[in-house]
PDB file of C-alpha atoms in Angstrom:
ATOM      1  CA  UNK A   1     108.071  89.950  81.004  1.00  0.00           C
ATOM      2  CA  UNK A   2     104.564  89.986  81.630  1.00  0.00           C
ATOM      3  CA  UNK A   3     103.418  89.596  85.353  1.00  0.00           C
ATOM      4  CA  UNK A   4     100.187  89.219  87.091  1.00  0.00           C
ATOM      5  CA  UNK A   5      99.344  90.847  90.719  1.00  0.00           C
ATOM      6  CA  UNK A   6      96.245  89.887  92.016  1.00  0.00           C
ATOM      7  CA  UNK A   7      94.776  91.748  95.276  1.00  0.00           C
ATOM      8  CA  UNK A   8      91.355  90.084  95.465  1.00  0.00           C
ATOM      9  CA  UNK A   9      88.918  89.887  98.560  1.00  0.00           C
ATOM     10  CA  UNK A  10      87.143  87.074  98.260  1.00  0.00           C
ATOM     11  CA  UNK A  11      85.241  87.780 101.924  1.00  0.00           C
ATOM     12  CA  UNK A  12      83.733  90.403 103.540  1.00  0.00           C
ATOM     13  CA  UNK A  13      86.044  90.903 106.034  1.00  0.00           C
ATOM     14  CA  UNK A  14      87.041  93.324 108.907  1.00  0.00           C
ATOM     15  CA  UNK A  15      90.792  94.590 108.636  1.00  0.00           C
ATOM     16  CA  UNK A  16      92.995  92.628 107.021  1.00  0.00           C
ATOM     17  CA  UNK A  17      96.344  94.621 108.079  1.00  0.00           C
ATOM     18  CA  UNK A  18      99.443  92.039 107.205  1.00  0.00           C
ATOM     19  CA  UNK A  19     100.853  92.990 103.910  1.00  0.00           C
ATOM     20  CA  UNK A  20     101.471  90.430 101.623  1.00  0.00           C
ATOM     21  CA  UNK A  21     105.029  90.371  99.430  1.00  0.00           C
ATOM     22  CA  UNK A  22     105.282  89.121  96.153  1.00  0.00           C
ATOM     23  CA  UNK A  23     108.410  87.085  95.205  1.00  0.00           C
ATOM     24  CA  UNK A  24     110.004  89.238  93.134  1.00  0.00           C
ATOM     25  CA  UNK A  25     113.281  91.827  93.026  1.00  0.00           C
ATOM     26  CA  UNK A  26     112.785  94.003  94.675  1.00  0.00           C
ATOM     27  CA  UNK A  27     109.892  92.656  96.314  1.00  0.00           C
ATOM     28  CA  UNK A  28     106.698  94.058  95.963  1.00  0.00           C
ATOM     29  CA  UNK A  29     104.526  94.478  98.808  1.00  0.00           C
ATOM     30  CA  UNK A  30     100.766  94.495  98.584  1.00  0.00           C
ATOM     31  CA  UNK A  31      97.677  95.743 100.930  1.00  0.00           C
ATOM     32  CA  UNK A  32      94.622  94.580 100.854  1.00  0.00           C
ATOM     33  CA  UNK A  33      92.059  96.909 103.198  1.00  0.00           C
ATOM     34  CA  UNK A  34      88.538  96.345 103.709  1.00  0.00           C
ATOM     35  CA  UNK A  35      87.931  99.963 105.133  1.00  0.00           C
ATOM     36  CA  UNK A  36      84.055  99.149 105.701  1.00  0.00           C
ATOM     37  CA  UNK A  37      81.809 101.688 104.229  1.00  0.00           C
ATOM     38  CA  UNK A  38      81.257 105.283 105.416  1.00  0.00           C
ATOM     39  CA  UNK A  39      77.903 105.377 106.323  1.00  0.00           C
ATOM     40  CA  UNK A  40      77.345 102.792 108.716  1.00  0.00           C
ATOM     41  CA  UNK A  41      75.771 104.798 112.283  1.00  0.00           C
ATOM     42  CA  UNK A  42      76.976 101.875 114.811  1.00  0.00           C
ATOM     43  CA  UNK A  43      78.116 103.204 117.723  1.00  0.00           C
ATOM     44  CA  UNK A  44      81.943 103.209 118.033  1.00  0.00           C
ATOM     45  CA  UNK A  45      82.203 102.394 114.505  1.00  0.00           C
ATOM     46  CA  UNK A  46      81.781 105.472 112.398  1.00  0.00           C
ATOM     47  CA  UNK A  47      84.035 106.623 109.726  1.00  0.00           C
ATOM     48  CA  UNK A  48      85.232 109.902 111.918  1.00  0.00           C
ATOM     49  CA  UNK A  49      86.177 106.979 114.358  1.00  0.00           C
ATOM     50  CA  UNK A  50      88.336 105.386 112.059  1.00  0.00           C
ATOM     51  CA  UNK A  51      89.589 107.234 109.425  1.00  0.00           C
ATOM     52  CA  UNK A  52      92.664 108.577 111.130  1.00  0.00           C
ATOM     53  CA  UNK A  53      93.404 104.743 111.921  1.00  0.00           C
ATOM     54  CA  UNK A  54      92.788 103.467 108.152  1.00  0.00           C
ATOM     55  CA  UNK A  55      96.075 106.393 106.815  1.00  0.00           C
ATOM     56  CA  UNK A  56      97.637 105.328 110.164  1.00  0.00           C
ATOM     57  CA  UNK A  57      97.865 102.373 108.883  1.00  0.00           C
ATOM     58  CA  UNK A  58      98.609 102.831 105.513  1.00  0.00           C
ATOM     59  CA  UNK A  59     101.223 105.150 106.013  1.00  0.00           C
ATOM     60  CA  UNK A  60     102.629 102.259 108.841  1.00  0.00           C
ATOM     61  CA  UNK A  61     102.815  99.454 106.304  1.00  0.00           C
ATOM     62  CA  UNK A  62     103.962 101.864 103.273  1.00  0.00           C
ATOM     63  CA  UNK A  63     102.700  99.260 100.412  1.00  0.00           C
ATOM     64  CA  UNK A  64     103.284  99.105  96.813  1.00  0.00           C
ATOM     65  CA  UNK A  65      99.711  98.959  96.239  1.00  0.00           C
ATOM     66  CA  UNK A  66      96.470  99.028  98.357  1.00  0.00           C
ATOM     67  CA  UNK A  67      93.095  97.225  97.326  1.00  0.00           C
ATOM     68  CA  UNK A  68      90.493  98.815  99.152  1.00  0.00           C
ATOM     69  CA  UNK A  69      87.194  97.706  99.123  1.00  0.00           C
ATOM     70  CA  UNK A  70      83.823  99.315 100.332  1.00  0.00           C
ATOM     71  CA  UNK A  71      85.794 103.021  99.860  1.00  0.00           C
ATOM     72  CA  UNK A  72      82.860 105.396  99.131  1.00  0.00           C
ATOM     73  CA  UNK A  73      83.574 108.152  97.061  1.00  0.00           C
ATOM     74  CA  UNK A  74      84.364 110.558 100.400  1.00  0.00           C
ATOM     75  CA  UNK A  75      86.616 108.046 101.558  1.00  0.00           C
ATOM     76  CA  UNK A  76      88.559 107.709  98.989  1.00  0.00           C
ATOM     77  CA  UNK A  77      88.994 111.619  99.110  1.00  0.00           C
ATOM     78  CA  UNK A  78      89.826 111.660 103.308  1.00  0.00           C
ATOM     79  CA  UNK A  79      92.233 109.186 102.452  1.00  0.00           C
ATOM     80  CA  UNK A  80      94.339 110.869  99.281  1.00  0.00           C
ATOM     81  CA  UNK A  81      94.206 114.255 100.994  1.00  0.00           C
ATOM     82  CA  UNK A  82      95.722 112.841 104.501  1.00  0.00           C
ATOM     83  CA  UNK A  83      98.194 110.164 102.845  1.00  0.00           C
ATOM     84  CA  UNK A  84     101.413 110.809 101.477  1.00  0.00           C
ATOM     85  CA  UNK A  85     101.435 112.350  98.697  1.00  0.00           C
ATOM     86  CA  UNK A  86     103.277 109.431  96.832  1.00  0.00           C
ATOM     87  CA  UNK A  87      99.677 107.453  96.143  1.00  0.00           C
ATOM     88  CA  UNK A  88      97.798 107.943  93.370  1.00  0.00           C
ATOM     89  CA  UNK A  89      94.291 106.269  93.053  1.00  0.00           C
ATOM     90  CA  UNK A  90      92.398 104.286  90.794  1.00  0.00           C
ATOM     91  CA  UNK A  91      88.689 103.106  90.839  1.00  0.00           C
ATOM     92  CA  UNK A  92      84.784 104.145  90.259  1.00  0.00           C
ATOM     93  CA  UNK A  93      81.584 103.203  92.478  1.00  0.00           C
ATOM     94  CA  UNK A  94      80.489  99.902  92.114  1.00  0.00           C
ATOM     95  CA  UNK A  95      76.971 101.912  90.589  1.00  0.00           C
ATOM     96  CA  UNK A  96      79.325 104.068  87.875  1.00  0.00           C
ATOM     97  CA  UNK A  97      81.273 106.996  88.371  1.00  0.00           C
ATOM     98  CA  UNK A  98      81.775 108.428  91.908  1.00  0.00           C
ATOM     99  CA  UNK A  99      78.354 106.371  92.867  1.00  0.00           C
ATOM    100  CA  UNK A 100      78.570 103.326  95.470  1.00  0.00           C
ATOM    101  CA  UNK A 101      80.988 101.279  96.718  1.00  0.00           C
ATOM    102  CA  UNK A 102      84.572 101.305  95.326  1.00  0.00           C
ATOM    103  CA  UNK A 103      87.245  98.637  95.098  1.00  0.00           C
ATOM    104  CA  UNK A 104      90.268 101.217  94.289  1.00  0.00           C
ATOM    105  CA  UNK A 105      93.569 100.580  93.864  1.00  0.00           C
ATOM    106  CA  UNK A 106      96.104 103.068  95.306  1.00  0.00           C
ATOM    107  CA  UNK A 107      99.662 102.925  93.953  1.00  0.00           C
ATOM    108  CA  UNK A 108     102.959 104.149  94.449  1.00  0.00           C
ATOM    109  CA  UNK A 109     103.530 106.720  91.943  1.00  0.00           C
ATOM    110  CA  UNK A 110     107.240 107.310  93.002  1.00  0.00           C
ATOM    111  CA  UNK A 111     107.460 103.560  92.028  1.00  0.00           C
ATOM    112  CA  UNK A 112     105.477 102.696  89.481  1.00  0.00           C
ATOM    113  CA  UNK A 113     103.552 104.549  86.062  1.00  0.00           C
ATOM    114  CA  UNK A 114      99.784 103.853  85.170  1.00  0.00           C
ATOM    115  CA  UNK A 115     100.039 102.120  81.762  1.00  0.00           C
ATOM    116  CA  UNK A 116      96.545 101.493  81.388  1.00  0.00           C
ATOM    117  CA  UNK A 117      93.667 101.303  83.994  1.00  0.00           C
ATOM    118  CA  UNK A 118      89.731  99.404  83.309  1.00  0.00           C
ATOM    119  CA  UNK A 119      87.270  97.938  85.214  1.00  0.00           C
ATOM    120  CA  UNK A 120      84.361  95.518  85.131  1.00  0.00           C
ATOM    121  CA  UNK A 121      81.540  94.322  86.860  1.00  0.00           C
ATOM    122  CA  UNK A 122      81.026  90.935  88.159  1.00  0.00           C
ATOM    123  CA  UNK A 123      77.952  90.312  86.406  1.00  0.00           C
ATOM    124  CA  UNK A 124      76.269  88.372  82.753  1.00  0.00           C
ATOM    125  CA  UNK A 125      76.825  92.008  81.636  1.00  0.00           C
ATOM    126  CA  UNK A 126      80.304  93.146  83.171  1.00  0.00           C
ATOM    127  CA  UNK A 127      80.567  96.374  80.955  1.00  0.00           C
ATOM    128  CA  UNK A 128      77.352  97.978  82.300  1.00  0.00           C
ATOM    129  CA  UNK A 129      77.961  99.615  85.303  1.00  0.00           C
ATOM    130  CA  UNK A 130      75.891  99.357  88.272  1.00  0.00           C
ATOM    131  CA  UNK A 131      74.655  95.138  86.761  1.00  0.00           C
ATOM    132  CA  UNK A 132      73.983  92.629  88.762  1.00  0.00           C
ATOM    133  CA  UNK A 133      72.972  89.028  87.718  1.00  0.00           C
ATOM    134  CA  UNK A 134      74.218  87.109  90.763  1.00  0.00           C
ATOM    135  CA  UNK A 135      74.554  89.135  93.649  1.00  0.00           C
ATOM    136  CA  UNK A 136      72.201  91.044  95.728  1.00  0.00           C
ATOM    137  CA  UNK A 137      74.496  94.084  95.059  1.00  0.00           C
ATOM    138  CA  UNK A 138      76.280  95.085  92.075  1.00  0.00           C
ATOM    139  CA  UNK A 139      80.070  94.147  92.381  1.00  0.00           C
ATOM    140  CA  UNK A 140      82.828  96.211  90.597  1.00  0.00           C
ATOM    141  CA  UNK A 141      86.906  94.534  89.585  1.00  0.00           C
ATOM    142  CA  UNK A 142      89.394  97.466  89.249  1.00  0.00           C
ATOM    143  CA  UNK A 143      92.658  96.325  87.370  1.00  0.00           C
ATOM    144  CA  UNK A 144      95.297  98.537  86.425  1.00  0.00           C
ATOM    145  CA  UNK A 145      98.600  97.857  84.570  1.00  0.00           C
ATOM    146  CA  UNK A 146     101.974  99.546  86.261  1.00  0.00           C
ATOM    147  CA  UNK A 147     105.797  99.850  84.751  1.00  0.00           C
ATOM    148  CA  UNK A 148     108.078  99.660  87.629  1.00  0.00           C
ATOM    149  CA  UNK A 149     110.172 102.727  86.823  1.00  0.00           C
ATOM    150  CA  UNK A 150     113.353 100.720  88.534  1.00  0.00           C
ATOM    151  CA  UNK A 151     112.635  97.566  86.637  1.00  0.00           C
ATOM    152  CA  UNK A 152     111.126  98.473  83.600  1.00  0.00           C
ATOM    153  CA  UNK A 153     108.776  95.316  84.822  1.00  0.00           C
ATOM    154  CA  UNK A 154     105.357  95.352  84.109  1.00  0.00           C
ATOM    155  CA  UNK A 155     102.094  94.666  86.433  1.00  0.00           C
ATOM    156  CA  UNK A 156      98.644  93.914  86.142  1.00  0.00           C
ATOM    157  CA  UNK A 157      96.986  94.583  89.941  1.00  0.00           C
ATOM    158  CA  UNK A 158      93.398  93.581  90.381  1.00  0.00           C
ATOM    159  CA  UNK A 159      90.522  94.357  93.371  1.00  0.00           C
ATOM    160  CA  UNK A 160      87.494  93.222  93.563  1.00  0.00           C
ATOM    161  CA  UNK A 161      85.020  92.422  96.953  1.00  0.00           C
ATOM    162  CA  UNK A 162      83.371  89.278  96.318  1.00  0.00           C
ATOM    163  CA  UNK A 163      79.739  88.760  97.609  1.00  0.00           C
ATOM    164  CA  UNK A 164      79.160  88.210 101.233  1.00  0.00           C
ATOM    165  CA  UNK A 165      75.626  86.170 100.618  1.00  0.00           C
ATOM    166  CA  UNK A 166      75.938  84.037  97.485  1.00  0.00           C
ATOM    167  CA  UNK A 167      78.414  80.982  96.765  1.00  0.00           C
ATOM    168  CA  UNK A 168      76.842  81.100  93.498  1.00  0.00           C
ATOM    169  CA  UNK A 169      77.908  85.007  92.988  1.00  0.00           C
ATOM    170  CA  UNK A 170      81.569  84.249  94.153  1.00  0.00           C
ATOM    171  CA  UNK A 171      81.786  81.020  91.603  1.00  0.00           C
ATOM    172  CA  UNK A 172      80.679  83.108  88.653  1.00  0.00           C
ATOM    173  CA  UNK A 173      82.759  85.978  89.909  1.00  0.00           C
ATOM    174  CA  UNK A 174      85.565  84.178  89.730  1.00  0.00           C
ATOM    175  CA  UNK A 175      85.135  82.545  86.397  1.00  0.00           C
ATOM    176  CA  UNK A 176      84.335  85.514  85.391  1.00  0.00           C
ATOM    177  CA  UNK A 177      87.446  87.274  86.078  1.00  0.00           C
ATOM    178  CA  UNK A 178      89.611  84.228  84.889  1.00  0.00           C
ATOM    179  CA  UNK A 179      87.729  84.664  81.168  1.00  0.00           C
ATOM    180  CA  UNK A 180      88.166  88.583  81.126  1.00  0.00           C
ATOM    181  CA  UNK A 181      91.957  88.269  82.386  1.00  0.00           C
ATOM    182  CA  UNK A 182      92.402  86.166  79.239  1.00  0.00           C
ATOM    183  CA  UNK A 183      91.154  89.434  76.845  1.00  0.00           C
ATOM    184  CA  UNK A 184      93.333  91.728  78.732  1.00  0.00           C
ATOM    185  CA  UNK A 185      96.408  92.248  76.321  1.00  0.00           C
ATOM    186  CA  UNK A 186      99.381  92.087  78.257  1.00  0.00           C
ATOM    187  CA  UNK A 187     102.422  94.226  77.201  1.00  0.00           C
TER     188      UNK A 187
END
């Protein structure tokens, strides 16, 4: 049976640290972390100030899966390197590759196998990376399918960080995700 995980931000937000668990045996327990980008200079607020919490925590809550959202590429690396070794990640900058912003997915690769992995941008042209039509930055949905080795269940887990400026941008966004969701083939 087919089921659908969704870890969407829909707001910028600071730290959202309560896991969420999905109603299902055994329950699956899902992250979503908005670890705040890398280069902001604020005092007290750096990335060397906090990167020690954001695995802290991580390793605290030991999810299923973890959305994070504005991971830049070194980030994502502090964070793989100083986790346990259990997470694998998934997810390219919001401008292509290893450029911008990521919404990544990290997964529990004792748990669960990578079936298939994708992403899109929120955009009129979601399959050219780096677009934006609605939003004053381009904005990137990660989705990756997973077989619970246990199970034999399989998940679809999305992340995405909506637009912090534009109504407009999150409407579309989310229509837009609802339309692609419906060409994803699920097992």
């Amino acid at each position: 049976m087919f089921k659908l995980l969704i870890a969407v931000s829909l707001t910028i937000s600071s730290l959202f640290l309560t896991p969420f668990v999905v109603a299902s045996e055994p329950p699956i327990q899902v992250l979503t972390f908005n670890i705040r980008y890398g280069t902001a200079r604020d005092e007290g607020h750096t990335w060397d100030l906090r990167r020690e919490a954001v695995v802290g925590a991580i390793e605290e809550l030991s999810p299923d899966f973890v959305g994070l959202q504005e991971a830049l590429d070194f980030q994502n690396d502090f964070i793989l390197e100083n986790l346990n070794s259990r997470y694998t990640l998934v997810g390219e900058g919001r401008e292509g590759g290893r450029t911008g912003e990521h919404a990544s997915i990290l997964f529990d690769a004792d748990k669960y196998t990578l079936v298939r992995a994708d992403r899109f941008w929120l955009s009129d042209t979601p399959d050219i990376p780096g677009s934006k039509t609605w939003s004053d930055l381009p904005r990137i949905l990660t989705w990756i399918e997973v077989l619970n080795r246990k199970t034999s269940q399989r998940f679809l887990v999305m992340n995405t960080h909506f637009s912090h400026v534009s109504d407009e941008a999150r409407s579309k966004s989310a229509e837009l995700i609802l339309n692609r969701l419906q060409s994803i083939d699920p097992p």
